[in-house]
mmCIF file of C-alpha atoms in Angstrom:
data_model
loop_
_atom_site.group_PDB
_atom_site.id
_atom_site.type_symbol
_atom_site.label_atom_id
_atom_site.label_comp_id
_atom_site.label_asym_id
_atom_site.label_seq_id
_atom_site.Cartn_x
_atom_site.Cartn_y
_atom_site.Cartn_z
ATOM 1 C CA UNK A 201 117.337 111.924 84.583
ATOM 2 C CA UNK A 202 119.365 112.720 87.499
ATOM 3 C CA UNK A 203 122.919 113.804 86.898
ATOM 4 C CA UNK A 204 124.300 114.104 90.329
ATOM 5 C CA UNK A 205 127.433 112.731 91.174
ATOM 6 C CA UNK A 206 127.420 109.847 93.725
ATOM 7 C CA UNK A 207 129.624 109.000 96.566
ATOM 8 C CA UNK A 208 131.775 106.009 95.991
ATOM 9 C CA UNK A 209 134.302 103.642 98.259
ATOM 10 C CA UNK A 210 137.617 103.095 97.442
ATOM 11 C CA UNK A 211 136.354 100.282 95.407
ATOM 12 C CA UNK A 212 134.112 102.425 93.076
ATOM 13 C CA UNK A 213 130.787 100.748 94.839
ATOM 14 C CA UNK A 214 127.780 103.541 95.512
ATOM 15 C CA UNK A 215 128.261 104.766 98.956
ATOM 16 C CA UNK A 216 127.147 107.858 100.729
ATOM 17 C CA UNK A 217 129.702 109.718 102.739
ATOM 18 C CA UNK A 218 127.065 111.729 104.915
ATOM 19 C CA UNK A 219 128.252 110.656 108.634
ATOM 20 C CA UNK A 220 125.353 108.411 110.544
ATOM 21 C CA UNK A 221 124.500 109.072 114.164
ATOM 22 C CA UNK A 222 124.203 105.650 116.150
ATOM 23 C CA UNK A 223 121.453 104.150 114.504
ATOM 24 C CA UNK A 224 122.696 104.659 110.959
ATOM 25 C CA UNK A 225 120.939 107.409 110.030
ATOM 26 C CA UNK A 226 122.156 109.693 108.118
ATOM 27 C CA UNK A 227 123.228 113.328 108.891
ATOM 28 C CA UNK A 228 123.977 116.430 107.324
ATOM 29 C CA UNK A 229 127.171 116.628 105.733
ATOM 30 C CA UNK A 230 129.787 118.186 107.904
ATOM 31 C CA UNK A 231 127.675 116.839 111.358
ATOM 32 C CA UNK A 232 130.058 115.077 113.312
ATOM 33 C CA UNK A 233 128.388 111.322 113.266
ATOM 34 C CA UNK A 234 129.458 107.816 114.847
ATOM 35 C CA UNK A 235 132.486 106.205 113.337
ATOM 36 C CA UNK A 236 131.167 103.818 111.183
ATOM 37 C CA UNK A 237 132.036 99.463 111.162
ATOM 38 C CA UNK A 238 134.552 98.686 108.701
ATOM 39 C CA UNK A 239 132.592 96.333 106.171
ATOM 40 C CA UNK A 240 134.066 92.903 104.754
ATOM 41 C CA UNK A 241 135.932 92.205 108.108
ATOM 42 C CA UNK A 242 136.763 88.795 108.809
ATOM 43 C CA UNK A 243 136.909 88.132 112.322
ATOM 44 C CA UNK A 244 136.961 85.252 114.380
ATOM 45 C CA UNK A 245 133.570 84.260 115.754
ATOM 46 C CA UNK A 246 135.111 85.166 119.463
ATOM 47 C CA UNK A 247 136.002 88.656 118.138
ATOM 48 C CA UNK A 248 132.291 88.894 116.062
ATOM 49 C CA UNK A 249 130.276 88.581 119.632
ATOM 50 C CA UNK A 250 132.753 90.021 121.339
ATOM 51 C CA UNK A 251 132.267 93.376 119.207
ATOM 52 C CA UNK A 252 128.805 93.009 118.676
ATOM 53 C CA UNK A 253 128.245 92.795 122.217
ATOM 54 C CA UNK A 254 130.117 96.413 122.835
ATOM 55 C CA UNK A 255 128.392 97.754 120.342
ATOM 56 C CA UNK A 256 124.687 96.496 121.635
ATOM 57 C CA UNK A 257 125.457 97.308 124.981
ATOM 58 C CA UNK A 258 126.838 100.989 123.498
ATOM 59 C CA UNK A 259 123.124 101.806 121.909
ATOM 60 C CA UNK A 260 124.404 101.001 118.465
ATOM 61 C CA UNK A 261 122.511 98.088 117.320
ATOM 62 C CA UNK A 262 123.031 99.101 113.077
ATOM 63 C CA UNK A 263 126.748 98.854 113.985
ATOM 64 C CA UNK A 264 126.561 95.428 115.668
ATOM 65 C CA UNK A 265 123.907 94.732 112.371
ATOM 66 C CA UNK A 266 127.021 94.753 110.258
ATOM 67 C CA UNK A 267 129.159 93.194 112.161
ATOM 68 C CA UNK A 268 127.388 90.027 112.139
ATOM 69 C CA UNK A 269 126.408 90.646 108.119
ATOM 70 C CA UNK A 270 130.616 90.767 107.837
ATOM 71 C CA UNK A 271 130.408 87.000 110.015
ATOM 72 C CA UNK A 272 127.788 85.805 107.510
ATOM 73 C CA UNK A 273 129.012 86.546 104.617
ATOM 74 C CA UNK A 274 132.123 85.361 105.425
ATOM 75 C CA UNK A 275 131.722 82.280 108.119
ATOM 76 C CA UNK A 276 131.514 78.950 107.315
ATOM 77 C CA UNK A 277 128.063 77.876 104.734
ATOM 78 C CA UNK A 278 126.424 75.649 107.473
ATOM 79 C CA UNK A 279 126.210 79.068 110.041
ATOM 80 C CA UNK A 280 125.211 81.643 107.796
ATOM 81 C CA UNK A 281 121.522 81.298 109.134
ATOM 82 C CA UNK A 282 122.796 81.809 112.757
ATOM 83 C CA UNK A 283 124.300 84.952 111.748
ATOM 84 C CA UNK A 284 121.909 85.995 109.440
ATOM 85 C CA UNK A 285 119.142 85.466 112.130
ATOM 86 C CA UNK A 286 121.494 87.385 115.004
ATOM 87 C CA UNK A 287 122.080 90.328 112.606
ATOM 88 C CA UNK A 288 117.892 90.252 111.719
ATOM 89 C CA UNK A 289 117.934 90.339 115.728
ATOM 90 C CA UNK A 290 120.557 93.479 115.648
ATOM 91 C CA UNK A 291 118.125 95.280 112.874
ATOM 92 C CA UNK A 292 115.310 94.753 114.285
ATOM 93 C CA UNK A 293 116.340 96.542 117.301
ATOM 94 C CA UNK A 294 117.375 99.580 115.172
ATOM 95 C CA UNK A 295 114.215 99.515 113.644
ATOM 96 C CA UNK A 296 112.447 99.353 116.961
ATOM 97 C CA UNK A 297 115.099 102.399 118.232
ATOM 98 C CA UNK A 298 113.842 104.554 115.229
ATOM 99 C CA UNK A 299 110.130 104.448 116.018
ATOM 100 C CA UNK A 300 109.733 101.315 113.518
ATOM 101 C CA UNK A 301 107.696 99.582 115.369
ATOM 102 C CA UNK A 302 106.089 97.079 112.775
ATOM 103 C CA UNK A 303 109.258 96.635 110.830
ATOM 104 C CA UNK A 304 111.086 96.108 114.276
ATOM 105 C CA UNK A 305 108.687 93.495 115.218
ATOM 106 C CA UNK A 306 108.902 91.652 111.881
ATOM 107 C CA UNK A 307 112.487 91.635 111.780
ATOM 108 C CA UNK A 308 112.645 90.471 115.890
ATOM 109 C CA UNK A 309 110.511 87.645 115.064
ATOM 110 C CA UNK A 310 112.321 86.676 111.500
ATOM 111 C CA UNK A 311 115.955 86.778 113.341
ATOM 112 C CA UNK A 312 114.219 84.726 116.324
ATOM 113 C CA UNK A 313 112.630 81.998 114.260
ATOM 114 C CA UNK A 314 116.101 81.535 112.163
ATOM 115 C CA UNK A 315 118.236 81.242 115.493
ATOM 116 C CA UNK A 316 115.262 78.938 117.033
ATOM 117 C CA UNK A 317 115.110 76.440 113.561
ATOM 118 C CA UNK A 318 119.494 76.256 114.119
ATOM 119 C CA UNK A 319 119.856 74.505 117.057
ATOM 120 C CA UNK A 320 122.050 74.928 119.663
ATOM 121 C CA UNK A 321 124.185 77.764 118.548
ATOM 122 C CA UNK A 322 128.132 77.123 118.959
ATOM 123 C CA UNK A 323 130.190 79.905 121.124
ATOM 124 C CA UNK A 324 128.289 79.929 123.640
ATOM 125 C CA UNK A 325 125.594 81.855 122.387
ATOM 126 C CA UNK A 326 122.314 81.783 124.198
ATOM 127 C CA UNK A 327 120.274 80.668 121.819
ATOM 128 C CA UNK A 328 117.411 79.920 123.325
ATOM 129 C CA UNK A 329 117.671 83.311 125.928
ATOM 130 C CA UNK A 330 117.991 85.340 122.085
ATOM 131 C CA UNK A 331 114.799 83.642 121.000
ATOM 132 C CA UNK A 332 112.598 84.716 124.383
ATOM 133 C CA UNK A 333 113.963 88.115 124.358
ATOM 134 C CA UNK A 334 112.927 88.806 120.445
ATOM 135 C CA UNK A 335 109.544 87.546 120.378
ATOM 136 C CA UNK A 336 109.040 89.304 123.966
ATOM 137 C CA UNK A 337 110.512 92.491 122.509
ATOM 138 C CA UNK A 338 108.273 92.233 119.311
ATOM 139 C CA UNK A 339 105.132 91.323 121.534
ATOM 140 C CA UNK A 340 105.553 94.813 123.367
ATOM 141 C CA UNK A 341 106.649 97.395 120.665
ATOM 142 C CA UNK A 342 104.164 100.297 120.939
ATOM 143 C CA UNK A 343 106.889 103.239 120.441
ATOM 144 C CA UNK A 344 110.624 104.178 120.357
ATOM 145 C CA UNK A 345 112.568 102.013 122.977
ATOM 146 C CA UNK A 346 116.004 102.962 124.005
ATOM 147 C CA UNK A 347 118.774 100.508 122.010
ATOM 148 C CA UNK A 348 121.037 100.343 125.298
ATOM 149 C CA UNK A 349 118.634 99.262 127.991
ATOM 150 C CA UNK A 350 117.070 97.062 125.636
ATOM 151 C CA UNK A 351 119.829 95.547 124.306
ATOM 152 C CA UNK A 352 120.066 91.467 124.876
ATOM 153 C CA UNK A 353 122.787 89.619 126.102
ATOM 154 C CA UNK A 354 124.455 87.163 123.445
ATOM 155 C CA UNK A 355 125.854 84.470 125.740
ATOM 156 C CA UNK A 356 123.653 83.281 129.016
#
């Protein structure tokens, strides 16, 4: 059985402390990473697209990822699929930015069919514009894509 000694959060919870370059991944200890997205922030859904946007048009899909996970987990029951599908969206991306390209599709197409079955998203989220530009993303996945040029726009 493995003995080691895990990192924890303040809390106690399992947690590695290895910094993450912009997609998550982890790096060595003592590599200088990306700052990583405070988790279990409540924001307001202005501020959650707001920052999510910066941080997709910044290359950092993961980041944006769990900023929506923080708007799901702590929004309002009847939009949890909207932000659940947006941060599936945000994943994907990542996935597709790490050479993923099956589990980038799948994950495009899951966050695209979540946001499609919701409606007309409030905020003034583009929907409809976020549905087109996942299943177009997952239809052309043959390799790494860059995060920041591919990176769609929330609101039309």
């Amino acid at each position: 059985m493995n003995r080691t000694r895990r990192d924890r959060d303040e809390e106690g919870r399992a947690r590695s402390a290895r910094p993450r370059d912009g997609l998550g991944r982890p790096l060595p200890y003592g590599a200088e990473g990306v700052e990583r997205q405070p988790e279990g922030v409540v924001r307001s859904p202005e501020e959650t697209v707001r920052e999510a946007q910066r941080l997709l048009d910044g290359g950092m899909p993961f980041h944006a990822h769990e900023v929506f996970e923080d708007a799901w987990k702590s929004g309002p029951a009847e939009e949890r699929e909207l932000w659940r599908g947006l941060a599936q969206l945000a994943v994907g991306l990542t996935h597709a930015a790490r050479g993923n390209t099956a589990g980038g599709a799948r994950l495009l197409l899951r966050g695209a069919d979540r946001i499609g079955a919701f409606g007309a998203p409030p905020y003034g989220l583009d929907g409809g514009g976020l549905v087109s530009w996942a299943r177009e993303l997952a239809g052309r996945l043959d390799g790494v894509v860059d995060p920041a040029a591919e990176a769609p726009r929330l609101r039309g």
